[in-house]
PDB file of C-alpha atoms in Angstrom:
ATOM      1  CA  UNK A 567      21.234 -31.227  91.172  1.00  0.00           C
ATOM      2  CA  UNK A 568      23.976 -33.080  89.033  1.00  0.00           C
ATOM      3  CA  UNK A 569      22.998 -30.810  86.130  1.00  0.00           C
ATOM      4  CA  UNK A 570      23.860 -28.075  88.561  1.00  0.00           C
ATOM      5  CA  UNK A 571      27.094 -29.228  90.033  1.00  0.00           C
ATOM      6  CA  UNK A 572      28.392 -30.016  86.171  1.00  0.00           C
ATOM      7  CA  UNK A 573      28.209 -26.333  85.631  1.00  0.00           C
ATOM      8  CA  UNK A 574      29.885 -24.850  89.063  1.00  0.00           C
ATOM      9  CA  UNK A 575      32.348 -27.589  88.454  1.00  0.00           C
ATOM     10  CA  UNK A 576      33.473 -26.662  85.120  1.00  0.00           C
ATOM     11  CA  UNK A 577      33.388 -22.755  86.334  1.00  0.00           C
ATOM     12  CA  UNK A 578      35.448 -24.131  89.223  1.00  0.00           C
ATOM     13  CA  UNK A 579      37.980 -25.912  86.985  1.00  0.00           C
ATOM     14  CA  UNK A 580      38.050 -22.453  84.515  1.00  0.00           C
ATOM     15  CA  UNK A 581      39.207 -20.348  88.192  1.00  0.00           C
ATOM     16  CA  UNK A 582      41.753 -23.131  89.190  1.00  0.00           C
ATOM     17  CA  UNK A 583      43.163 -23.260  85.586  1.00  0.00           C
ATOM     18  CA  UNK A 584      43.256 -19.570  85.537  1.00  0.00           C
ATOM     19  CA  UNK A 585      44.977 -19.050  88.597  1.00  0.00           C
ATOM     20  CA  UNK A 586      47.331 -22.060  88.196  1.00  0.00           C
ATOM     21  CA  UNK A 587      48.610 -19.473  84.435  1.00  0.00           C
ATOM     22  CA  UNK A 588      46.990 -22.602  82.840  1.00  0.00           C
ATOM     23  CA  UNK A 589      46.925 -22.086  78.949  1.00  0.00           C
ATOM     24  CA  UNK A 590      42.759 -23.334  79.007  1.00  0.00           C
ATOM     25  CA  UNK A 591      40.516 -20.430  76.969  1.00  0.00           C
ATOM     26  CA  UNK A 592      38.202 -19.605  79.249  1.00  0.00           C
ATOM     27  CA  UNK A 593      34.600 -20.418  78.196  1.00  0.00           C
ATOM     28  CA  UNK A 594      32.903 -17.464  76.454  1.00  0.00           C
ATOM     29  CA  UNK A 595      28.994 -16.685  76.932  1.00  0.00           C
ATOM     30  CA  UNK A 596      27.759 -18.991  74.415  1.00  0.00           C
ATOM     31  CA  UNK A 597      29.666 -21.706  75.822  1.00  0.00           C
ATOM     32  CA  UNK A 598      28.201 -20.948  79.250  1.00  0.00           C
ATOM     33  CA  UNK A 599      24.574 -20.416  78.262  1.00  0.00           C
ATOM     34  CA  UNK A 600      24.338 -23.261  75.796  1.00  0.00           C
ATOM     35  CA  UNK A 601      25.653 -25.608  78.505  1.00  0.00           C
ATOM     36  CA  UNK A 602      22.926 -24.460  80.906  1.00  0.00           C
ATOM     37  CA  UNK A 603      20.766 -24.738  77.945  1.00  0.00           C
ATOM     38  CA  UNK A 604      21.610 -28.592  76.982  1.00  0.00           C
ATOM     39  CA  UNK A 605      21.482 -29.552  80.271  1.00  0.00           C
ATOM     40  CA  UNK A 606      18.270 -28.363  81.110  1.00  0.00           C
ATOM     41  CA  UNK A 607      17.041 -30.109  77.806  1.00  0.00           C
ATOM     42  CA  UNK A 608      13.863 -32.106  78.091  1.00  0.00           C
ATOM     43  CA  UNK A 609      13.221 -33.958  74.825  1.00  0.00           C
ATOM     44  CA  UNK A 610      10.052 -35.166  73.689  1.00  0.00           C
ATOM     45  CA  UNK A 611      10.241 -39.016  73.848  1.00  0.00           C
ATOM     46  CA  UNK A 612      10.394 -38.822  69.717  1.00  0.00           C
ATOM     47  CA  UNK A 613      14.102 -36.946  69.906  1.00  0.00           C
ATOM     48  CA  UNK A 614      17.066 -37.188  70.684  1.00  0.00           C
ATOM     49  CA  UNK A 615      20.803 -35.575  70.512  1.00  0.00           C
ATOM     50  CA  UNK A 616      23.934 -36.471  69.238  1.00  0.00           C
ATOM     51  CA  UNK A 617      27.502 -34.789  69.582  1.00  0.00           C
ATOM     52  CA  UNK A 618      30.086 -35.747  66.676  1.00  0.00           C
ATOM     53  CA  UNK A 619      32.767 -34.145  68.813  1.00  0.00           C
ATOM     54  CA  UNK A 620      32.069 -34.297  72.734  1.00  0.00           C
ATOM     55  CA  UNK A 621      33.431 -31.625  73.324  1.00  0.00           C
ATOM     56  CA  UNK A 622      32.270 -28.920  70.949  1.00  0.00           C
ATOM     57  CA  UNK A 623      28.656 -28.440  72.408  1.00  0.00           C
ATOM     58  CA  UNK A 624      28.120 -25.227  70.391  1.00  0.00           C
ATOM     59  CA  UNK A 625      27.872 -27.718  67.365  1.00  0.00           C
ATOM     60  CA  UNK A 626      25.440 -31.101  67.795  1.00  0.00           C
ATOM     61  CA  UNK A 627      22.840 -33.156  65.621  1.00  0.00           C
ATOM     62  CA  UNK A 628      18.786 -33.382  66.581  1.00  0.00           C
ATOM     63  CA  UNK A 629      16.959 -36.366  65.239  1.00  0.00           C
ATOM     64  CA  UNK A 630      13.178 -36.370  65.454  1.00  0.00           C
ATOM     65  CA  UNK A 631      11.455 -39.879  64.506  1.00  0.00           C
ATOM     66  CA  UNK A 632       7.638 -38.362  64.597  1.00  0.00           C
ATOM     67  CA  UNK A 633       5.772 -41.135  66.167  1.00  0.00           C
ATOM     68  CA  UNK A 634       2.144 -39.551  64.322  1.00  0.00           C
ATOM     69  CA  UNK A 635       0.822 -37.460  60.830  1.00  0.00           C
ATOM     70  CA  UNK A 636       2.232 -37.246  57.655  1.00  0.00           C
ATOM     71  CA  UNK A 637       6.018 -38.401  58.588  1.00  0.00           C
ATOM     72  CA  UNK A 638       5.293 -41.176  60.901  1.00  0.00           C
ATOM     73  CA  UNK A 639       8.103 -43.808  60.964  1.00  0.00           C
ATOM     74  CA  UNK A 640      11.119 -40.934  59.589  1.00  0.00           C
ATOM     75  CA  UNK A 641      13.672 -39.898  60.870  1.00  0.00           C
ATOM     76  CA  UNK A 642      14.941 -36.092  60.064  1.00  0.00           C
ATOM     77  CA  UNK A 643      18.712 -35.142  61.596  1.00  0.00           C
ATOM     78  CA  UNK A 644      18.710 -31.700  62.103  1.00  0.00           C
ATOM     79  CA  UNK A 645      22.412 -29.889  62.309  1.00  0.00           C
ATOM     80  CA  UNK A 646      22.636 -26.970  65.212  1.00  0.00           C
ATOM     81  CA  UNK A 647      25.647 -24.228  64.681  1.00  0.00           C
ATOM     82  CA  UNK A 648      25.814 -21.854  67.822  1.00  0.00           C
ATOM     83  CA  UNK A 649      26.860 -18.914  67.035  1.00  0.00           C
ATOM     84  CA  UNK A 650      29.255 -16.678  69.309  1.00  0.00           C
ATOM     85  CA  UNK A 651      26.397 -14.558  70.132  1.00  0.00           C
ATOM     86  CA  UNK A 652      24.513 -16.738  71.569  1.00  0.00           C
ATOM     87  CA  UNK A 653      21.450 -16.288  73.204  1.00  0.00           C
ATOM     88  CA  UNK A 654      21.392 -13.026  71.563  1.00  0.00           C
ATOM     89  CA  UNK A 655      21.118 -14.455  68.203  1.00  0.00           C
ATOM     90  CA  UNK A 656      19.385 -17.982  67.685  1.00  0.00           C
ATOM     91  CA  UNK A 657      21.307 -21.185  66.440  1.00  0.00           C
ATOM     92  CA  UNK A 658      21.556 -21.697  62.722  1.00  0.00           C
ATOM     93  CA  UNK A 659      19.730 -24.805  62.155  1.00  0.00           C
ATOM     94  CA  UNK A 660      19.232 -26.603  58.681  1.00  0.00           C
ATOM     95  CA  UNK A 661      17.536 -29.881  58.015  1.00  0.00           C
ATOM     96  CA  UNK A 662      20.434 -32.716  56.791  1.00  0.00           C
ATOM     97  CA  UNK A 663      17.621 -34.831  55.652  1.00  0.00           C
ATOM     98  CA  UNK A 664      16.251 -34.706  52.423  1.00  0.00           C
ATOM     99  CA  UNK A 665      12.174 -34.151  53.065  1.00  0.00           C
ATOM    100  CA  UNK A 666       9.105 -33.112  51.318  1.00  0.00           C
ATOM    101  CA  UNK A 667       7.805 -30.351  53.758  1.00  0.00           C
ATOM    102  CA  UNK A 668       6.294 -27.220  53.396  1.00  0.00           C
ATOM    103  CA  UNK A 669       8.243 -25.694  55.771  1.00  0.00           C
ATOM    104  CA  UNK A 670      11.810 -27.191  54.497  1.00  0.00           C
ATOM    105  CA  UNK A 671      13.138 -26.241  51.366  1.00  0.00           C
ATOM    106  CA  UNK A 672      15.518 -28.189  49.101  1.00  0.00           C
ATOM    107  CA  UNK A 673      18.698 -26.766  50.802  1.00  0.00           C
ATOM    108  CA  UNK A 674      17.486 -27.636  54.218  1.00  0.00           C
ATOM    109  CA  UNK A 675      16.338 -24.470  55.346  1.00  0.00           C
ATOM    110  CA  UNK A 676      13.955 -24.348  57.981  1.00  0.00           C
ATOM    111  CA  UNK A 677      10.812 -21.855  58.076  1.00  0.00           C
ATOM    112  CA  UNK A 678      10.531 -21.942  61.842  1.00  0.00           C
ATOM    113  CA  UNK A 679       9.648 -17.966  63.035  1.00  0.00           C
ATOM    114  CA  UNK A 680      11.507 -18.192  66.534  1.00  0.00           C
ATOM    115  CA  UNK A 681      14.562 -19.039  64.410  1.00  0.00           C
ATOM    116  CA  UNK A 682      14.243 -16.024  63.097  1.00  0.00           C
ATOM    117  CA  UNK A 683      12.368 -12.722  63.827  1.00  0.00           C
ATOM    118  CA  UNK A 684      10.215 -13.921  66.846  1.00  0.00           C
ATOM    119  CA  UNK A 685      13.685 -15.358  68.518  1.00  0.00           C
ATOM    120  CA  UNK A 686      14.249 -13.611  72.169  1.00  0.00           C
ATOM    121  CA  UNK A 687      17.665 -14.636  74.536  1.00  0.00           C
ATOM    122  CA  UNK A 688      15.015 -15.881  76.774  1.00  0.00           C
ATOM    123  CA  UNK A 689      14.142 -18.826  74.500  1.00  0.00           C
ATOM    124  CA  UNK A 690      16.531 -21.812  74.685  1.00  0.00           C
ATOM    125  CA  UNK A 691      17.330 -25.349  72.822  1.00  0.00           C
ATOM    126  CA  UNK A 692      14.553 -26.398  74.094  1.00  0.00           C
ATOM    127  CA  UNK A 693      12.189 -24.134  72.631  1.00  0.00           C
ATOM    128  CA  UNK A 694      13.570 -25.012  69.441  1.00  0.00           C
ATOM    129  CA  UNK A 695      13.407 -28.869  69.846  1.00  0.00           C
ATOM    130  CA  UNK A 696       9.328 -28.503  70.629  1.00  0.00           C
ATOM    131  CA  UNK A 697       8.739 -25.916  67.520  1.00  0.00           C
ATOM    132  CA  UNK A 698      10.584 -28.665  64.980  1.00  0.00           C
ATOM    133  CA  UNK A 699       8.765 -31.551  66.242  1.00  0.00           C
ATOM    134  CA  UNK A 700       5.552 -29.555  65.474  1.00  0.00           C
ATOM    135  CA  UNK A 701       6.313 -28.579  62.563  1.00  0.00           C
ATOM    136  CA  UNK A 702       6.237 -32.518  61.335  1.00  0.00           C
ATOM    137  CA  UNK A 703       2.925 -32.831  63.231  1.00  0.00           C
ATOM    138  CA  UNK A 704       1.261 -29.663  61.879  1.00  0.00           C
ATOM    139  CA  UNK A 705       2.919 -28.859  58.446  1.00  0.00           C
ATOM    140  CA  UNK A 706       1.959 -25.186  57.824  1.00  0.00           C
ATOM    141  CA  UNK A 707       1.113 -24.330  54.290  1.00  0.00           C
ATOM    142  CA  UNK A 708       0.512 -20.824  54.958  1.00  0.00           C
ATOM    143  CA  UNK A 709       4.466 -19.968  55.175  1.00  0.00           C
ATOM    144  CA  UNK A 710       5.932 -22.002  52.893  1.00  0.00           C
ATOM    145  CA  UNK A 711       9.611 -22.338  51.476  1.00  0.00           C
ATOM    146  CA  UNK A 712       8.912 -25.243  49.796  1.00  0.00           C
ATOM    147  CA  UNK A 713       5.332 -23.880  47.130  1.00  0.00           C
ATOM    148  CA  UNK A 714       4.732 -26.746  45.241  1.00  0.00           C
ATOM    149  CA  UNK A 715       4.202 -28.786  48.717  1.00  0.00           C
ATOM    150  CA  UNK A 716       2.153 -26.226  50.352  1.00  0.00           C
ATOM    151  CA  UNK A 717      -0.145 -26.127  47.398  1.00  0.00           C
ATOM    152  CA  UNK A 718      -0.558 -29.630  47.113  1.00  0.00           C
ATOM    153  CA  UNK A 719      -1.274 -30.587  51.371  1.00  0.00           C
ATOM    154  CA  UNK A 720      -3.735 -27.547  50.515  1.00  0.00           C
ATOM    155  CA  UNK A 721      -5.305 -28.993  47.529  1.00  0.00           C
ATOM    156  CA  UNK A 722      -4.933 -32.767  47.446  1.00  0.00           C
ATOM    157  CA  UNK A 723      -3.982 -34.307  51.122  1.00  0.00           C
ATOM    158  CA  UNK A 724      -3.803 -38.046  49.686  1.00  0.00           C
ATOM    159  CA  UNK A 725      -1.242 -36.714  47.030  1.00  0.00           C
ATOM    160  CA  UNK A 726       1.014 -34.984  49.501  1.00  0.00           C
ATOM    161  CA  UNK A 727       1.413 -37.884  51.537  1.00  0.00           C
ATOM    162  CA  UNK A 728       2.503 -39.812  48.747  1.00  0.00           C
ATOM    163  CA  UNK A 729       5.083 -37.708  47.750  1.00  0.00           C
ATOM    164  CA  UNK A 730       6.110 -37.500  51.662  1.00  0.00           C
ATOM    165  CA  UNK A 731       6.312 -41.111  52.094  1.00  0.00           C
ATOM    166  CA  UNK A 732       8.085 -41.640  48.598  1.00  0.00           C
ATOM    167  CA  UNK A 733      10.926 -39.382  50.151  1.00  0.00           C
ATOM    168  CA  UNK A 734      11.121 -40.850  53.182  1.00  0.00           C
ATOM    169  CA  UNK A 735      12.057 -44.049  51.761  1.00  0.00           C
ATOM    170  CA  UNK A 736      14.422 -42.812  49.422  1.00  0.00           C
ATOM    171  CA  UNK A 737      15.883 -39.778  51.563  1.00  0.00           C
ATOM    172  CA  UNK A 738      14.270 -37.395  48.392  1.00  0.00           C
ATOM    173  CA  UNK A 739      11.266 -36.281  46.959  1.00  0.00           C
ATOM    174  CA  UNK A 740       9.376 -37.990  44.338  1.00  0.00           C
ATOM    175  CA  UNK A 741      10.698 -35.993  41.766  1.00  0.00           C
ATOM    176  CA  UNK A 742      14.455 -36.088  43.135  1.00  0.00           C
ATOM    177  CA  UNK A 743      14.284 -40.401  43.088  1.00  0.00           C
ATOM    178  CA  UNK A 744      17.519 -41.694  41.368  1.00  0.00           C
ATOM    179  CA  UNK A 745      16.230 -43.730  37.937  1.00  0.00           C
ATOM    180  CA  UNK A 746      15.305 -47.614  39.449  1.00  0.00           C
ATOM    181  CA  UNK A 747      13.957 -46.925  42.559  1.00  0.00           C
ATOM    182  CA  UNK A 748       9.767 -46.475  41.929  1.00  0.00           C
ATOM    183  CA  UNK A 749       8.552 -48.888  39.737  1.00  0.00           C
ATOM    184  CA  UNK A 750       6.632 -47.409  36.269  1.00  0.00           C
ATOM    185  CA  UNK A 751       3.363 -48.714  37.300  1.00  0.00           C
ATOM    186  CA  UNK A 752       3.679 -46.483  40.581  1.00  0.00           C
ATOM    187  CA  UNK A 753       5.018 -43.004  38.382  1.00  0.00           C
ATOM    188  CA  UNK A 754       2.121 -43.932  35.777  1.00  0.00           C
ATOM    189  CA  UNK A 755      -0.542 -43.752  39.115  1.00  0.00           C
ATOM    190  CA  UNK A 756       1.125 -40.402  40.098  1.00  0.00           C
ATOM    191  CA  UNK A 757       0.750 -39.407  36.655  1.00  0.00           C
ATOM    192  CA  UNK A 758      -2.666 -40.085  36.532  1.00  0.00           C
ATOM    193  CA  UNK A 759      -3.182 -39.009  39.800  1.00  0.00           C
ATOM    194  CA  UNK A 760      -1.891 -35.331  39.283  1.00  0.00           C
ATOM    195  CA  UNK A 761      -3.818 -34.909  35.829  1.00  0.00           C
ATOM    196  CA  UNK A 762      -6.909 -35.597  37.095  1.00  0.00           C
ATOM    197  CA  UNK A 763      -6.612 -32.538  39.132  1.00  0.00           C
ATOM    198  CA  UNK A 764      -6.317 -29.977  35.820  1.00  0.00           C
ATOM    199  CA  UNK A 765      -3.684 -28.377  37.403  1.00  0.00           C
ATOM    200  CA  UNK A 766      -1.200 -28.152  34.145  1.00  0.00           C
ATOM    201  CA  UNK A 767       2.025 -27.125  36.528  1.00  0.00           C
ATOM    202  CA  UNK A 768       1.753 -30.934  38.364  1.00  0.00           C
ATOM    203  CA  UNK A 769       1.049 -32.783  35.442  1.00  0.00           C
ATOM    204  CA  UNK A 770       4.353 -31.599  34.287  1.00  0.00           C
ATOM    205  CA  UNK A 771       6.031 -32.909  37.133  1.00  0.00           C
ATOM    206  CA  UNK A 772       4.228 -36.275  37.313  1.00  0.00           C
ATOM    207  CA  UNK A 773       5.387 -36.356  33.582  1.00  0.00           C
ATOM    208  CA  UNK A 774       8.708 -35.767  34.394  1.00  0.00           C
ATOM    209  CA  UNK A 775       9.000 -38.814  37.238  1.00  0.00           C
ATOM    210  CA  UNK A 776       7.130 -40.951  34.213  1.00  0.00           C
ATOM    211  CA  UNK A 777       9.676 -40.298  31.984  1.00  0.00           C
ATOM    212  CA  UNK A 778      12.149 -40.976  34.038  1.00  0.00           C
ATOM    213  CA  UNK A 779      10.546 -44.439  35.093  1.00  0.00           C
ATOM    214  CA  UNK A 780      10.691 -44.961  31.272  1.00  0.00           C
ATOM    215  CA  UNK A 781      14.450 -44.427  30.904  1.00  0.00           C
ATOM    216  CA  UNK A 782      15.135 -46.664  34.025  1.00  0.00           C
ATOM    217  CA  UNK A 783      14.221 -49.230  32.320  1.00  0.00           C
ATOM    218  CA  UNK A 784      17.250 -48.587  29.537  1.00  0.00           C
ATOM    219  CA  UNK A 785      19.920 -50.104  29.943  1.00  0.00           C
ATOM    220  CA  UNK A 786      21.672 -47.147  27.647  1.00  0.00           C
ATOM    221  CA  UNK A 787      20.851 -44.120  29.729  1.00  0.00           C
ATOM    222  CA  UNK A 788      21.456 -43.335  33.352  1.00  0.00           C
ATOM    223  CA  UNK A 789      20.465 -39.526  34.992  1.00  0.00           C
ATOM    224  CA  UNK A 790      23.901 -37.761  35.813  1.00  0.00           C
ATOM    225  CA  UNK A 791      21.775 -35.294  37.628  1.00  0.00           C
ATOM    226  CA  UNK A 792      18.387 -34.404  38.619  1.00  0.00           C
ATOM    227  CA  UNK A 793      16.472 -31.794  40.826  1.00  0.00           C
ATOM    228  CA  UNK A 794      13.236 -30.188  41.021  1.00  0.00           C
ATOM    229  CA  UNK A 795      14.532 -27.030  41.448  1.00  0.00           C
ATOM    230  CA  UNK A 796      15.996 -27.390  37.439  1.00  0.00           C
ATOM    231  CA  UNK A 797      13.142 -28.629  36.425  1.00  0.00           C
ATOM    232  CA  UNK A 798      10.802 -25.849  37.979  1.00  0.00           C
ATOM    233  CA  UNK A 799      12.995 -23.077  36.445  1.00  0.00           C
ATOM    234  CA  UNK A 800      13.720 -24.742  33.174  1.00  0.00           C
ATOM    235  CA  UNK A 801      10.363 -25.948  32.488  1.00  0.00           C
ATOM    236  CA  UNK A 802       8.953 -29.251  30.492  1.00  0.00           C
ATOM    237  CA  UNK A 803      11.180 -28.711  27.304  1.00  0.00           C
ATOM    238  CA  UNK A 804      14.005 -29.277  29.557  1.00  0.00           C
ATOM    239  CA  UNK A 805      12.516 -32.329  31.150  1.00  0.00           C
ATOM    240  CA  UNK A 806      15.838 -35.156  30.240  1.00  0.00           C
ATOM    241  CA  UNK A 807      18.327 -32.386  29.852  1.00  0.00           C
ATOM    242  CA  UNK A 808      20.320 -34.209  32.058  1.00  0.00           C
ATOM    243  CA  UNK A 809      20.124 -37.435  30.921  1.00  0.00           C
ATOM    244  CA  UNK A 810      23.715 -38.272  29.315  1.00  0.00           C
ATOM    245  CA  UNK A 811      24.462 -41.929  27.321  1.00  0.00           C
ATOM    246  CA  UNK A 812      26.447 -44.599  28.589  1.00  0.00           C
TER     247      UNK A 812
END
C-alpha cells in the first residue's frame, strides 16, 4: 500500500509541478517502470541494493553474498545501467567484482540469457536478481564466457573450487594474484595438482602462478602487470614478459 501511494504521489507531484510552469523534467517511461519495478523488489535474504546517488534509480549496485556452493562466504557487487528504453530493452549489468565463474568473464560480463535474447518487457529487476543468484549456486559450464573455468568445474571439481576460493580472497583469480599474496608451497600444490591431470594447456598456467611465487620472493623484481587473458594469447614463452626490475 505504501509502495503504491510512493508512486501516485510522485505522479501527483509531476501534475502539480507541471501545472504550477515548474521547470521539473517530467519522468520518462523508464523512470516510471523501473520505480514500479524497485519497489516491488523482493530480494532473496542473500541480496541486497545500494544507490550511490538516491536519486538516480535508473543506476544502482546489487550485492549477492551466496550463503551455499562454490562461492559461499563472497560477496559479488553487481552494477545496473537502465537504459532509456526500458522495459523494452533489459538493464546492462556487469559484474564489479573480480570472480572465477564460468559465466563471468574477465571484463565483468555476465552470460545470463534473459539479459539478452530471452529478455521480454514483462520481466522486471526482479527477475534478474533471482537468475544472478543462481548463477553462483548452479555455475553453468555449458555457456561459458569464461573456457578455461568451464573446462575445469567440468573436469576437476576440487580444482575449480580452489581457484574460486583463491579469488575470492584476493578479489582475482589464481592466475591474476599480485606477487606475495599465495605462498610457494600453495602455487607448487596447484602445480602439481594441474599436471597430474595431462592436460598440457593447465600445466602452463599452474607454471605460470609458480613462477611467479618464485619471483615474489625477490626482492629485485616486482610484476608491473599481469592477466590471464595475456598469458592465454601470448602463450608460455611469454610467461614474465611483464616482469620489469626495480
Amino acid at each position: 500500500m505504501i509502495k503504491l501511494f510512493s508512486l501516485k504521489q510522485q505522479k501527483k507531484d509531476e501534475e502539480g509541478s507541471a501545472r504550477a510552469g515548474g521547470s521539473q523534467k517530467k519522468a520518462s517511461a523508464a523512470q516510471l517502470r523501473i520505480t514500479k519495478d524497485l519497489n516491488e523488489l523482493n530480494l532473496p535474504k542473500t541480496c541486497s541494493t545500494e544507490f550511490p546517488d538516491p536519486d538516480d534509480l535508473l543506476n544502482f549496485k546489487l550485492i549477492i553474498c551466496p550463503d551455499e556452493g562454490f562461492y559461499r562466504g563472497g560477496r559479488f557487487v553487481f552494477s545496473f545501467k537502465v537504459g532509456p528504453n526500458y522495459p523494452h530493452e533489459p538493464p546492462k549489468v556487469k559484474c564489479e567484482t573480480a570472480v572465477y565463474h564460468p559465466n563471468i568473464d574477465l571484463e565483468g560480463n555476465v552470460c545470463l540469457n534473459i539479459l539478452r535474447e530471452d529478455w521480454k518487457p514483462v520481466l522486471t529487476v526482479n527477475s534478474i536478481v533471482y537468475g544472478l543468484q543462481y548463477l553462483f549456486l548452479e555455475p553453468n559450464p555449458e555457456d561459458p564466457l569464461n573456457k578455461e573455468a568451464a573446462d575445469e568445474l567440468q573436469s576437476n571439481r576440487r580444482l575449480f573450487e580452489q581457484h574460486v576460493q583463491r579469488a575470492m580472497r584476493g578479489g582475482q583469480s589464481c592466475f591474476d594474484t599480485p606477487l606475495g599474496c599465495e605462498s610457494l608451497r600453495d602455487d607448487i600444490q596447484v602445480r602439481a595438482d594441474i599436471g597430474r591431470q595431462g592436460n598440457a594447456h593447465r600445466t602452463r598456467i599452474a607454471y605460470c602462478c609458480y613462477v611467479r611465487s618464485l619471483i615474489a620472493s625477490s626482492k629485485n623484481y616486482k610484476v608491473m602487470q599481469m592477466s590471464s587473458e595475456r598469458f592465454y594469447t601470448r602463450g608460455n614463452q611469454k610467461t614474465i614478459h611483464n616482469f620489469n626490475k626495480l
